[in-house]
Amino acid sequence: MPRWGLVIDLDRCTGCQACVVACKHENNVPLSTSAVAAAGRLMTWMQLVPVEMPGRAAPTALPLMCQHCDRPPCADVCPTGATYLNPEGIVAQIYPRCIGCRYCTNACPYGVKLFNWTAPEWPESMAGMQNPDVSLRPTGVVEKCTFCHHRLMQAREQVAAEGRELAAEDYVPACVQTCPAEAMSFGDLDDPHSEVASLASSPRAFRWMEELGTKPKVVYLREGE
Ligand code: SF4
């Protein structure tokens, strides 16, 4: 079984937010107004968060999404099994099982699980532009990044039809595909020959809030070293 992980090189990231837009479009994340954001109900699976980094004069823009923890506190507290660590290391979210109790949003130290306060809506000009491979989430459930799990399903069907094994380039999340600075790498952390495994063992590598023991599978590479 692979153990999917993401590496983000902060030295390459320009903070352009192309990944944020790509994620929203790929995963049918509705647009939010400034009033919604001011109420603390911004719906975005990925965002750039300014953080203070040791040795840096100015804050760093940290691309932050579900860290797909190997020890996910969100899954520990879910009373219905709506969120769980799947065998490939992806922290899954099953919307029909979610009862909206929001234990998980409180348990997640990264603040990346979002409750749907309202039904998803898009402007008239975007009618019919939603991704048919990703379900629309109803009011009252929690959602988050899935590492574009639907792309893995598509890739598996494609390689089965072609009669070959899944290769690293077959499964690429939308944020990784879109990043113009090529700051993101995705793949199997347990494959010693993979690019992500090599990058994750770099001396520049760190995991966000790793002192909490959540064992994230999103790995960042420090700037300027
Ligand atoms: Fe769960 Fe939060 Fe970890 Fe994602 S980052 S697996 S939502 S605890």
Coordinates of N, CA and C and ligand atoms in Angstrom, one line a residue:
M1 N 0.8 -1.2 0.0 CA 0.0 0.0 0.0 C 0.9 1.3 0.0
P2 N 0.6 2.2 -0.9 CA 1.3 3.5 -0.8 C 0.9 4.3 0.5
R3 N 1.7 5.2 0.8 CA 1.3 6.2 1.9 C 1.5 7.6 1.3
W4 N 0.3 8.1 0.8 CA 0.4 9.3 0.0 C 0.8 10.5 0.9
G5 N 1.6 11.4 0.4 CA 2.1 12.6 1.1 C 2.4 13.7 0.1
L6 N 2.5 14.9 0.7 CA 2.7 16.1 -0.1 C 3.9 16.9 0.5
V7 N 4.8 17.3 -0.3 CA 5.9 18.1 0.1 C 5.8 19.5 -0.5
I8 N 5.9 20.6 0.3 CA 5.8 22.0 -0.2 C 7.1 22.7 0.1
D9 N 7.7 23.2 -1.0 CA 9.0 23.9 -0.8 C 8.7 25.4 -0.7
L10 N 8.9 25.9 0.6 CA 8.6 27.3 0.8 C 9.5 28.2 0.2
D11 N 10.7 27.7 -0.2 CA 11.6 28.6 -1.0 C 11.2 28.9 -2.4
R12 N 10.4 27.9 -2.9 CA 9.8 28.1 -4.3 C 8.5 28.8 -4.3
C13 N 7.7 28.6 -3.2 CA 6.4 29.2 -3.2 C 6.4 30.7 -3.2
T14 N 5.6 31.3 -4.2 CA 5.6 32.7 -4.3 C 4.3 33.3 -3.7
G15 N 3.5 32.5 -3.1 CA 2.3 33.0 -2.5 C 1.2 33.4 -3.4
C16 N 1.3 32.9 -4.7 CA 0.4 33.4 -5.7 C -1.1 32.9 -5.5
Q17 N -1.3 31.9 -4.8 CA -2.6 31.3 -4.4 C -3.3 30.6 -5.6
A18 N -2.5 30.3 -6.6 CA -3.1 29.5 -7.7 C -3.6 28.1 -7.2
C19 N -2.9 27.6 -6.2 CA -3.3 26.3 -5.6 C -4.6 26.4 -4.9
V20 N -4.9 27.6 -4.3 CA -6.1 27.8 -3.6 C -7.3 27.8 -4.5
V21 N -7.1 28.5 -5.7 CA -8.1 28.6 -6.7 C -8.4 27.3 -7.3
A22 N -7.3 26.6 -7.6 CA -7.4 25.2 -8.3 C -8.2 24.3 -7.4
C23 N -7.9 24.3 -6.1 CA -8.5 23.4 -5.1 C -10.0 23.7 -5.1
K24 N -10.4 25.0 -5.0 CA -11.8 25.4 -5.0 C -12.5 24.9 -6.2
H25 N -11.9 25.1 -7.4 CA -12.6 24.8 -8.6 C -12.7 23.2 -8.8
E26 N -11.6 22.5 -8.4 CA -11.6 21.1 -8.6 C -12.6 20.4 -7.7
N27 N -12.8 20.9 -6.5 CA -13.5 20.2 -5.4 C -14.9 20.9 -5.1
N28 N -15.3 21.7 -6.0 CA -16.7 22.3 -5.9 C -16.8 23.0 -4.5
V29 N -15.8 23.7 -4.2 CA -15.9 24.5 -2.9 C -16.5 25.9 -3.3
P30 N -17.7 26.2 -2.7 CA -18.4 27.4 -3.1 C -17.6 28.7 -2.8
L31 N -17.9 29.7 -3.6 CA -17.3 31.0 -3.3 C -17.8 31.6 -2.0
S32 N -17.0 32.4 -1.3 CA -17.4 33.0 -0.1 C -17.4 34.5 -0.3
T33 N -18.4 35.2 0.3 CA -18.3 36.7 0.3 C -17.5 37.2 1.5
S34 N -17.2 38.5 1.4 CA -16.4 39.0 2.5 C -17.2 39.0 3.8
A35 N -18.5 39.1 3.7 CA -19.3 39.1 4.9 C -19.3 37.7 5.6
V36 N -19.2 36.7 4.7 CA -19.1 35.3 5.2 C -17.8 35.1 5.9
A37 N -16.7 35.6 5.2 CA -15.4 35.5 5.8 C -15.3 36.3 7.1
A38 N -15.9 37.5 7.2 CA -15.8 38.3 8.4 C -16.5 37.5 9.6
A39 N -17.5 36.7 9.2 CA -18.2 35.9 10.3 C -17.5 34.7 10.7
G40 N -16.3 34.5 10.1 CA -15.5 33.3 10.4 C -16.0 32.1 9.8
R41 N -16.7 32.2 8.6 CA -17.3 31.0 8.0 C -16.7 30.8 6.6
L42 N -15.5 31.3 6.3 CA -14.9 31.2 5.0 C -14.8 29.7 4.7
M43 N -15.2 29.4 3.5 CA -15.1 28.0 3.0 C -14.0 27.9 2.0
T44 N -12.9 27.3 2.5 CA -11.8 27.0 1.6 C -11.0 25.9 2.1
W45 N -10.7 24.9 1.3 CA -10.0 23.7 1.8 C -8.5 24.0 1.9
M46 N -8.1 25.1 1.3 CA -6.6 25.4 1.3 C -6.5 26.9 1.4
Q47 N -5.6 27.4 2.3 CA -5.4 28.8 2.4 C -3.9 29.1 2.7
L48 N -3.5 30.3 2.4 CA -2.2 30.7 2.8 C -2.2 31.5 4.1
V49 N -1.5 31.0 5.1 CA -1.5 31.5 6.4 C -0.2 32.2 6.7
P50 N -0.2 33.4 7.2 CA 1.1 34.0 7.5 C 1.6 33.5 8.9
V51 N 2.8 33.0 8.9 CA 3.4 32.4 10.1 C 4.8 33.0 10.3
E52 N 5.2 33.1 11.6 CA 6.6 33.5 11.9 C 7.5 32.3 11.9
M53 N 8.6 32.4 11.1 CA 9.5 31.3 11.0 C 10.8 31.8 11.6
P54 N 11.5 30.9 12.3 CA 12.8 31.2 12.9 C 13.8 31.8 11.9
G55 N 14.4 32.9 12.2 CA 15.5 33.5 11.4 C 14.9 34.3 10.2
R56 N 13.6 34.4 10.1 CA 13.0 35.2 9.0 C 12.5 36.5 9.5
A57 N 12.8 37.6 8.8 CA 12.4 38.9 9.3 C 10.9 39.1 9.1
A58 N 10.4 38.6 7.9 CA 9.0 38.8 7.6 C 8.2 37.5 7.7
P59 N 6.9 37.5 7.9 CA 6.1 36.3 8.0 C 6.2 35.5 6.7
T60 N 6.1 34.2 6.8 CA 6.1 33.3 5.6 C 4.6 33.0 5.4
A61 N 4.3 32.9 4.1 CA 2.9 32.5 3.7 C 2.9 30.9 3.6
L62 N 2.3 30.3 4.5 CA 2.3 28.8 4.6 C 1.0 28.3 3.9
P63 N 1.1 27.5 2.8 CA -0.1 26.9 2.3 C -0.5 25.8 3.3
L64 N -1.8 26.0 3.7 CA -2.2 25.1 4.8 C -3.5 24.4 4.4
M65 N -3.5 23.1 4.5 CA -4.7 22.3 4.2 C -4.7 21.1 5.2
C66 N -5.7 20.2 5.1 CA -5.6 19.0 5.9 C -4.2 18.4 5.8
Q67 N -3.6 18.1 6.9 CA -2.3 17.5 6.9 C -2.2 16.0 6.8
H68 N -3.4 15.4 6.7 CA -3.6 14.0 6.5 C -2.7 13.2 7.6
C69 N -3.0 13.6 8.8 CA -2.2 13.1 9.9 C -2.2 11.6 10.0
D70 N -1.0 11.0 10.3 CA -1.0 9.5 10.6 C -1.6 9.2 11.9
R71 N -1.7 10.2 12.8 CA -2.4 10.0 14.1 C -3.5 11.2 14.2
P72 N -4.6 11.1 13.4 CA -5.5 12.2 13.3 C -6.5 12.3 14.5
P73 N -6.3 13.4 15.3 CA -7.3 13.6 16.4 C -8.7 13.7 15.9
C74 N -8.9 14.2 14.7 CA -10.3 14.4 14.2 C -11.0 13.1 14.1
A75 N -10.3 12.1 13.6 CA -10.9 10.7 13.5 C -11.1 10.1 14.8
D76 N -10.2 10.4 15.8 CA -10.4 9.8 17.1 C -11.7 10.2 17.8
V77 N -12.1 11.4 17.5 CA -13.3 11.9 18.2 C -14.6 11.8 17.4
C78 N -14.5 11.4 16.1 CA -15.7 11.3 15.3 C -16.6 10.1 15.8
P79 N -17.9 10.4 16.2 CA -18.7 9.4 16.8 C -19.3 8.4 15.8
T80 N -19.3 8.8 14.5 CA -20.0 8.0 13.5 C -19.0 7.3 12.5
G81 N -17.8 7.6 12.6 CA -16.8 7.0 11.6 C -16.9 7.7 10.3
A82 N -17.4 9.0 10.3 CA -17.5 9.7 9.0 C -16.1 10.2 8.6
T83 N -15.2 10.3 9.5 CA -13.8 10.7 9.1 C -12.9 9.6 9.7
Y84 N -12.0 9.1 8.9 CA -11.1 8.0 9.3 C -9.8 8.0 8.5
L85 N -8.8 7.3 9.0 CA -7.6 7.2 8.2 C -7.7 6.0 7.4
N86 N -7.6 6.1 6.0 CA -7.8 5.0 5.2 C -6.4 4.2 5.0
P87 N -6.4 3.0 4.5 CA -5.2 2.2 4.4 C -4.1 2.9 3.7
E88 N -4.4 3.9 2.8 CA -3.3 4.5 2.1 C -2.9 5.9 2.7
G89 N -3.4 6.1 3.9 CA -2.9 7.3 4.6 C -3.7 8.5 4.4
I90 N -4.8 8.4 3.6 CA -5.6 9.6 3.3 C -6.7 9.7 4.4
V91 N -6.8 10.8 5.1 CA -7.9 11.0 6.0 C -9.2 11.3 5.3
A92 N -10.1 10.3 5.2 CA -11.3 10.4 4.4 C -12.4 11.1 5.1
Q93 N -13.4 11.5 4.4 CA -14.5 12.2 4.9 C -15.7 11.7 4.2
I94 N -16.6 11.0 4.9 CA -17.8 10.4 4.2 C -19.0 11.3 4.6
Y95 N -19.5 12.1 3.7 CA -20.5 13.1 4.1 C -21.8 12.5 4.5
P96 N -22.3 11.4 3.9 CA -23.6 10.9 4.4 C -23.6 10.4 5.8
R97 N -22.4 10.1 6.3 CA -22.3 9.6 7.7 C -22.2 10.8 8.7
C98 N -21.8 12.0 8.2 CA -21.5 13.1 9.1 C -22.8 13.6 9.7
I99 N -22.9 13.8 11.0 CA -24.1 14.3 11.7 C -23.9 15.8 12.1
G100 N -22.7 16.3 11.7 CA -22.5 17.8 12.0 C -22.3 18.1 13.4
C101 N -21.8 17.2 14.2 CA -21.6 17.5 15.6 C -20.4 18.4 15.9
R102 N -19.5 18.5 14.9 CA -18.3 19.3 14.9 C -17.3 19.0 16.0
Y103 N -17.3 17.8 16.5 CA -16.2 17.4 17.4 C -14.9 17.5 16.7
C104 N -14.9 17.1 15.4 CA -13.7 17.0 14.6 C -13.1 18.4 14.4
T105 N -14.0 19.4 14.1 CA -13.5 20.7 13.9 C -12.8 21.3 15.1
N106 N -13.2 20.9 16.3 CA -12.6 21.3 17.5 C -11.3 20.5 17.8
A107 N -11.3 19.2 17.4 CA -10.2 18.4 17.7 C -9.0 18.7 16.8
C108 N -9.2 19.1 15.6 CA -8.2 19.4 14.6 C -7.4 20.6 15.0
P109 N -6.1 20.4 15.3 CA -5.3 21.6 15.8 C -4.9 22.6 14.6
Y110 N -5.2 22.1 13.4 CA -4.8 23.0 12.2 C -6.0 23.9 11.7
G111 N -7.1 23.6 12.3 CA -8.3 24.5 11.9 C -8.7 24.3 10.4
V112 N -8.5 23.1 9.9 CA -8.8 22.9 8.5 C -10.1 22.1 8.2
K113 N -10.8 21.8 9.2 CA -12.1 21.2 9.0 C -13.2 22.2 9.0
L114 N -14.1 22.3 8.0 CA -15.0 23.4 7.9 C -16.4 22.9 7.9
F115 N -17.3 23.5 8.7 CA -18.7 23.2 8.8 C -19.5 24.0 7.7
N116 N -20.4 23.3 7.0 CA -21.2 23.9 6.1 C -22.4 24.6 6.7
W117 N -22.3 25.9 6.9 CA -23.4 26.6 7.5 C -24.6 26.9 6.5
T118 N -24.2 26.9 5.3 CA -25.3 27.2 4.3 C -25.1 26.2 3.1
A119 N -26.1 26.1 2.3 CA -26.1 25.3 1.1 C -25.1 25.9 0.1
P120 N -24.3 25.1 -0.7 CA -23.4 25.7 -1.6 C -24.1 26.5 -2.7
E121 N -23.5 27.6 -3.1 CA -24.1 28.5 -4.1 C -23.0 29.0 -5.0
W122 N -23.3 29.2 -6.3 CA -22.3 29.8 -7.2 C -23.0 30.9 -8.0
P123 N -22.3 31.9 -8.5 CA -22.9 32.9 -9.3 C -23.5 32.3 -10.6
E124 N -24.5 32.9 -11.1 CA -25.2 32.4 -12.3 C -24.2 32.1 -13.5
S125 N -23.1 33.0 -13.5 CA -22.1 32.8 -14.6 C -21.4 31.5 -14.5
M126 N -21.4 30.9 -13.3 CA -20.7 29.6 -13.1 C -21.7 28.4 -13.1
A127 N -22.9 28.6 -13.5 CA -23.8 27.5 -13.5 C -23.3 26.4 -14.4
G128 N -23.4 25.2 -13.9 CA -23.0 24.0 -14.7 C -21.5 23.9 -14.8
M129 N -20.7 24.6 -14.1 CA -19.2 24.5 -14.1 C -18.7 23.7 -13.0
Q130 N -19.5 23.0 -12.2 CA -19.0 22.2 -11.1 C -18.4 20.9 -11.7
N131 N -17.5 20.3 -10.9 CA -16.8 19.1 -11.2 C -17.8 17.9 -11.0
P132 N -18.2 17.1 -12.0 CA -19.1 16.0 -11.8 C -18.5 14.9 -11.0
D133 N -17.2 14.9 -10.8 CA -16.6 13.7 -10.1 C -16.5 14.0 -8.6
V134 N -17.0 15.2 -8.1 CA -16.9 15.5 -6.7 C -18.3 15.9 -6.2
S135 N -18.8 15.2 -5.1 CA -20.1 15.5 -4.7 C -20.2 16.9 -4.0
L136 N -21.4 17.5 -4.1 CA -21.7 18.8 -3.5 C -22.1 18.4 -2.0
R137 N -21.5 19.2 -1.1 CA -21.8 18.9 0.3 C -23.0 19.7 0.8
P138 N -23.9 19.0 1.5 CA -25.1 19.7 2.0 C -24.8 20.6 3.2
T139 N -25.8 21.4 3.6 CA -25.7 22.1 4.9 C -25.6 21.1 6.0
G140 N -24.8 21.5 7.0 CA -24.8 20.7 8.2 C -23.7 19.6 8.3
V141 N -22.8 19.5 7.3 CA -21.8 18.5 7.4 C -20.4 19.2 7.4
V142 N -19.4 18.5 7.7 CA -18.0 19.0 7.8 C -17.3 18.5 6.6
E143 N -16.4 19.4 6.0 CA -15.7 19.0 4.8 C -14.2 19.5 4.9
K144 N -13.4 18.9 4.1 CA -11.9 19.3 4.1 C -11.2 18.7 2.9
C145 N -10.0 19.0 2.7 CA -9.1 18.5 1.7 C -9.1 16.9 1.7
T146 N -9.1 16.3 0.5 CA -9.1 14.9 0.4 C -7.9 14.4 -0.3
F147 N -6.9 15.3 -0.6 CA -5.8 15.0 -1.5 C -6.4 14.6 -2.9
C148 N -7.5 15.2 -3.2 CA -8.2 15.0 -4.5 C -8.4 13.4 -4.7
H149 N -9.0 12.8 -3.7 CA -9.1 11.3 -3.8 C -9.8 10.8 -5.0
H150 N -10.7 11.6 -5.6 CA -11.4 11.2 -6.8 C -10.4 11.0 -8.0
R151 N -9.3 11.8 -7.9 CA -8.3 11.6 -9.0 C -7.6 10.3 -8.9
L152 N -7.5 9.8 -7.6 CA -6.9 8.5 -7.4 C -7.8 7.4 -8.0
M153 N -9.1 7.6 -7.7 CA -10.1 6.6 -8.3 C -10.0 6.6 -9.8
Q154 N -10.0 7.8 -10.4 CA -9.9 7.9 -11.9 C -8.7 7.2 -12.4
A155 N -7.5 7.5 -11.7 CA -6.3 7.0 -12.2 C -6.3 5.4 -12.1
R156 N -6.8 4.9 -11.0 CA -6.9 3.4 -10.9 C -7.7 2.8 -12.0
E157 N -8.8 3.5 -12.4 CA -9.7 2.9 -13.5 C -8.9 3.0 -14.8
Q158 N -8.2 4.1 -15.0 CA -7.4 4.3 -16.2 C -6.3 3.3 -16.4
V159 N -5.5 3.0 -15.3 CA -4.4 2.1 -15.5 C -4.9 0.7 -15.6
A160 N -6.1 0.4 -14.9 CA -6.7 -1.0 -15.1 C -7.1 -1.2 -16.5
A161 N -7.7 -0.2 -17.1 CA -8.1 -0.3 -18.5 C -6.9 -0.5 -19.4
E162 N -5.8 0.1 -19.1 CA -4.5 0.0 -19.9 C -3.7 -1.2 -19.5
G163 N -4.1 -1.9 -18.5 CA -3.4 -3.1 -18.1 C -2.0 -2.9 -17.5
R164 N -1.8 -1.8 -16.7 CA -0.5 -1.5 -16.2 C -0.6 -1.1 -14.7
E165 N 0.5 -0.9 -14.0 CA 0.5 -0.5 -12.6 C 0.4 1.0 -12.6
L166 N -0.1 1.5 -11.4 CA -0.2 2.9 -11.2 C 1.2 3.5 -11.0
A167 N 1.5 4.6 -11.8 CA 2.7 5.3 -11.7 C 2.5 6.6 -11.0
A168 N 3.6 7.2 -10.4 CA 3.5 8.4 -9.6 C 2.8 9.5 -10.4
E169 N 3.0 9.6 -11.7 CA 2.5 10.7 -12.5 C 1.0 10.5 -12.8
D170 N 0.4 9.3 -12.5 CA -1.0 9.1 -12.7 C -1.9 9.8 -11.7
Y171 N -1.4 10.0 -10.5 CA -2.2 10.6 -9.5 C -1.6 11.9 -8.9
V172 N -2.1 13.0 -9.4 CA -1.6 14.3 -9.0 C -2.8 15.2 -8.5
P173 N -2.8 15.6 -7.3 CA -3.9 16.5 -6.8 C -3.8 17.9 -7.6
A174 N -5.0 18.5 -7.6 CA -5.1 19.8 -8.4 C -4.1 20.8 -8.0
C175 N -3.9 21.0 -6.7 CA -3.0 22.1 -6.3 C -1.6 21.8 -6.8
V176 N -1.1 20.6 -6.8 CA 0.2 20.2 -7.3 C 0.3 20.4 -8.8
Q177 N -0.7 20.0 -9.5 CA -0.7 20.2 -10.9 C -0.7 21.7 -11.3
T178 N -1.3 22.5 -10.5 CA -1.5 23.9 -10.9 C -0.3 24.8 -10.5
C179 N 0.4 24.5 -9.5 CA 1.4 25.4 -8.9 C 2.4 25.8 -10.0
P180 N 2.4 27.1 -10.4 CA 3.3 27.6 -11.4 C 4.8 27.6 -11.1
A181 N 5.1 27.6 -9.7 CA 6.5 27.6 -9.3 C 7.0 26.2 -9.1
E182 N 6.1 25.2 -9.3 CA 6.5 23.8 -9.1 C 7.0 23.6 -7.6
A183 N 6.3 24.2 -6.7 CA 6.8 24.2 -5.3 C 6.2 22.9 -4.6
M184 N 5.3 22.2 -5.3 CA 4.7 21.0 -4.6 C 5.0 19.7 -5.3
S185 N 5.3 18.7 -4.5 CA 5.5 17.4 -5.0 C 4.6 16.4 -4.2
F186 N 4.1 15.4 -4.9 CA 3.1 14.5 -4.3 C 3.5 13.1 -4.7
G187 N 3.3 12.2 -3.8 CA 3.6 10.8 -4.1 C 3.6 9.9 -2.8
D188 N 4.3 8.7 -3.0 CA 4.3 7.7 -1.9 C 5.5 7.9 -1.0
L189 N 5.1 8.3 0.2 CA 6.2 8.6 1.2 C 7.0 7.3 1.6
D190 N 6.3 6.1 1.4 CA 6.9 4.9 1.7 C 7.8 4.2 0.6
D191 N 7.7 4.9 -0.5 CA 8.6 4.4 -1.7 C 9.9 5.1 -1.6
P192 N 11.0 4.4 -1.2 CA 12.3 5.0 -1.0 C 12.8 5.7 -2.3
H193 N 12.3 5.3 -3.5 CA 12.7 5.9 -4.7 C 11.9 7.1 -5.2
S194 N 10.9 7.4 -4.4 CA 10.0 8.5 -4.8 C 10.6 9.9 -4.5
E195 N 10.2 10.9 -5.3 CA 10.7 12.2 -5.1 C 10.3 12.7 -3.7
V196 N 9.0 12.4 -3.3 CA 8.6 13.0 -2.0 C 9.3 12.3 -0.8
A197 N 9.7 11.0 -0.9 CA 10.4 10.4 0.1 C 11.8 11.0 0.3
S198 N 12.4 11.4 -0.9 CA 13.7 12.0 -0.9 C 13.6 13.4 -0.2
L199 N 12.6 14.2 -0.7 CA 12.5 15.5 -0.2 C 12.1 15.5 1.3
A200 N 11.3 14.6 1.7 CA 10.9 14.5 3.1 C 12.0 14.2 4.1
S201 N 13.1 13.7 3.6 CA 14.2 13.4 4.4 C 15.3 14.5 4.3
S202 N 15.0 15.5 3.6 CA 15.9 16.6 3.5 C 16.1 17.3 4.8
P203 N 17.3 17.9 5.1 CA 17.5 18.6 6.3 C 16.6 19.9 6.4
R204 N 16.1 20.3 5.3 CA 15.2 21.5 5.3 C 13.7 21.1 5.7
A205 N 13.5 19.8 5.8 CA 12.1 19.3 6.0 C 11.6 19.5 7.4
F206 N 10.4 19.9 7.5 CA 9.7 20.0 8.8 C 8.2 19.8 8.6
R207 N 7.5 19.4 9.7 CA 6.1 19.2 9.7 C 5.5 20.3 10.6
W208 N 4.4 20.9 10.1 CA 3.8 21.9 10.9 C 3.2 21.4 12.2
M209 N 3.6 22.0 13.3 CA 3.1 21.7 14.7 C 3.4 20.2 15.0
E210 N 4.5 19.7 14.5 CA 4.8 18.3 14.7 C 5.0 17.9 16.1
E211 N 5.2 18.9 17.0 CA 5.4 18.6 18.4 C 4.1 18.1 19.0
L212 N 3.0 18.2 18.3 CA 1.7 17.7 18.9 C 1.6 16.2 18.7
G213 N 2.4 15.6 17.9 CA 2.4 14.2 17.7 C 1.4 13.7 16.7
T214 N 0.9 14.6 15.9 CA -0.2 14.2 14.9 C 0.4 13.4 13.7
K215 N 1.7 13.5 13.5 CA 2.4 12.9 12.4 C 1.8 13.2 11.0
P216 N 1.9 14.5 10.7 CA 1.3 15.0 9.4 C 2.0 14.3 8.2
K217 N 1.3 14.2 7.1 CA 1.9 13.7 5.9 C 2.1 14.8 4.8
V218 N 1.9 16.1 5.3 CA 2.3 17.2 4.5 C 3.6 17.7 5.2
V219 N 4.6 17.8 4.3 CA 6.0 18.1 4.7 C 6.4 19.4 4.1
Y220 N 6.9 20.4 4.9 CA 7.3 21.7 4.3 C 8.9 21.7 4.3
L221 N 9.4 22.4 3.3 CA 10.9 22.6 3.2 C 11.1 24.1 3.5
R222 N 12.0 24.3 4.5 CA 12.3 25.7 4.9 C 12.8 26.5 3.8
E223 N 12.6 27.8 4.0 CA 13.2 28.8 3.0 C 14.6 29.1 3.3
G224 N 15.3 29.5 2.3 CA 16.6 30.2 2.4 C 17.7 29.4 3.1
E225 N 17.8 28.1 2.9 CA 18.8 27.3 3.4 C 19.5 26.5 2.3
Ligands
SF4_1 FE1 -7.7 15.6 10.9 FE2 -6.9 18.1 11.1 FE3 -5.1 16.2 10.9 FE4 -6.6 16.8 8.8 S1 -5.0 18.1 9.8 S2 -6.1 14.7 9.6 S3 -8.5 17.4 9.7 S4 -6.5 16.5 12.6

